[in-house]
XYZ file of C-alpha atoms in Angstrom:
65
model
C -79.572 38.703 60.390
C -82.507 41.101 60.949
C -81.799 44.878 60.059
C -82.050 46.846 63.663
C -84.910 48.369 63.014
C -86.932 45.428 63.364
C -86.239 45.873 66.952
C -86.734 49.242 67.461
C -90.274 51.319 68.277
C -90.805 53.950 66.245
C -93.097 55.690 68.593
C -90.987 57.145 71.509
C -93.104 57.328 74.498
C -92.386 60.440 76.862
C -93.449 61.439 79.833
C -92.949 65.464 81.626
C -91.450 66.252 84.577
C -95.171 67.057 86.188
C -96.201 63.239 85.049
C -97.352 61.361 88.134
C -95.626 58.268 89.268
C -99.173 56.289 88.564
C -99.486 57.837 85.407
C -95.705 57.048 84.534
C -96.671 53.428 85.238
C -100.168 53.385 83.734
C -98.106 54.538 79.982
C -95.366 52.059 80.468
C -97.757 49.139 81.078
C -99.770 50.454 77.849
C -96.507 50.270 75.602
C -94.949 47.451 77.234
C -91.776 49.493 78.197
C -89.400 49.860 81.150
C -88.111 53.014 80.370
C -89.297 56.417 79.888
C -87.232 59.913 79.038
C -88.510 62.888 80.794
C -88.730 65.992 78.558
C -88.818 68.950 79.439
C -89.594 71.798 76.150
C -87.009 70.146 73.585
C -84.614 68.550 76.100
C -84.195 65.490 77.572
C -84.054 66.122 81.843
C -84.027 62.233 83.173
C -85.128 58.755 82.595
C -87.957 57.176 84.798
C -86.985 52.980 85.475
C -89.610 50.383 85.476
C -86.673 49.589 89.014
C -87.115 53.570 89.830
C -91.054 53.094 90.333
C -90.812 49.674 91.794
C -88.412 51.196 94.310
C -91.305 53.782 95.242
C -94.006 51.182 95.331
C -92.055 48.657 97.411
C -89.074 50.861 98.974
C -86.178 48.493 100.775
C -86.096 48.093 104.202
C -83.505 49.670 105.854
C -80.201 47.849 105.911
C -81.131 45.843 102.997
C -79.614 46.131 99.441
């Protein structure tokens, strides 16, 4: 029975598409968040994953998914 905004951030947390992967993780650990658009001037260009950057930190092994 809570309005939706009680859920939602009102700060949206961004990152470039020059952002480094450590500094992608470093401002998702800061706002406790697992996602993060990528903007690029006024457009949105992707969405960075807490999975995508686990996926570079710990890629599969082959034959494994």
């Amino acid at each position: 029975h809570l309005p939706v905004s009680s859920f939602m951030a009102h700060e949206v947390v961004t990152v470039t598409p020059e952002t480094t992967l450590i500094q992608a993780l470093q401002k998702m650990m800061d706002a406790d968040i697992g996602r993060l658009p990528v903007i690029e001037g006024d457009h949105v260009v992707g969405i960075i994953t807490r999975t995508d950057v686990l996926g570079v930190i710990y890629p599969p092994e082959s034959g494994q998914r």
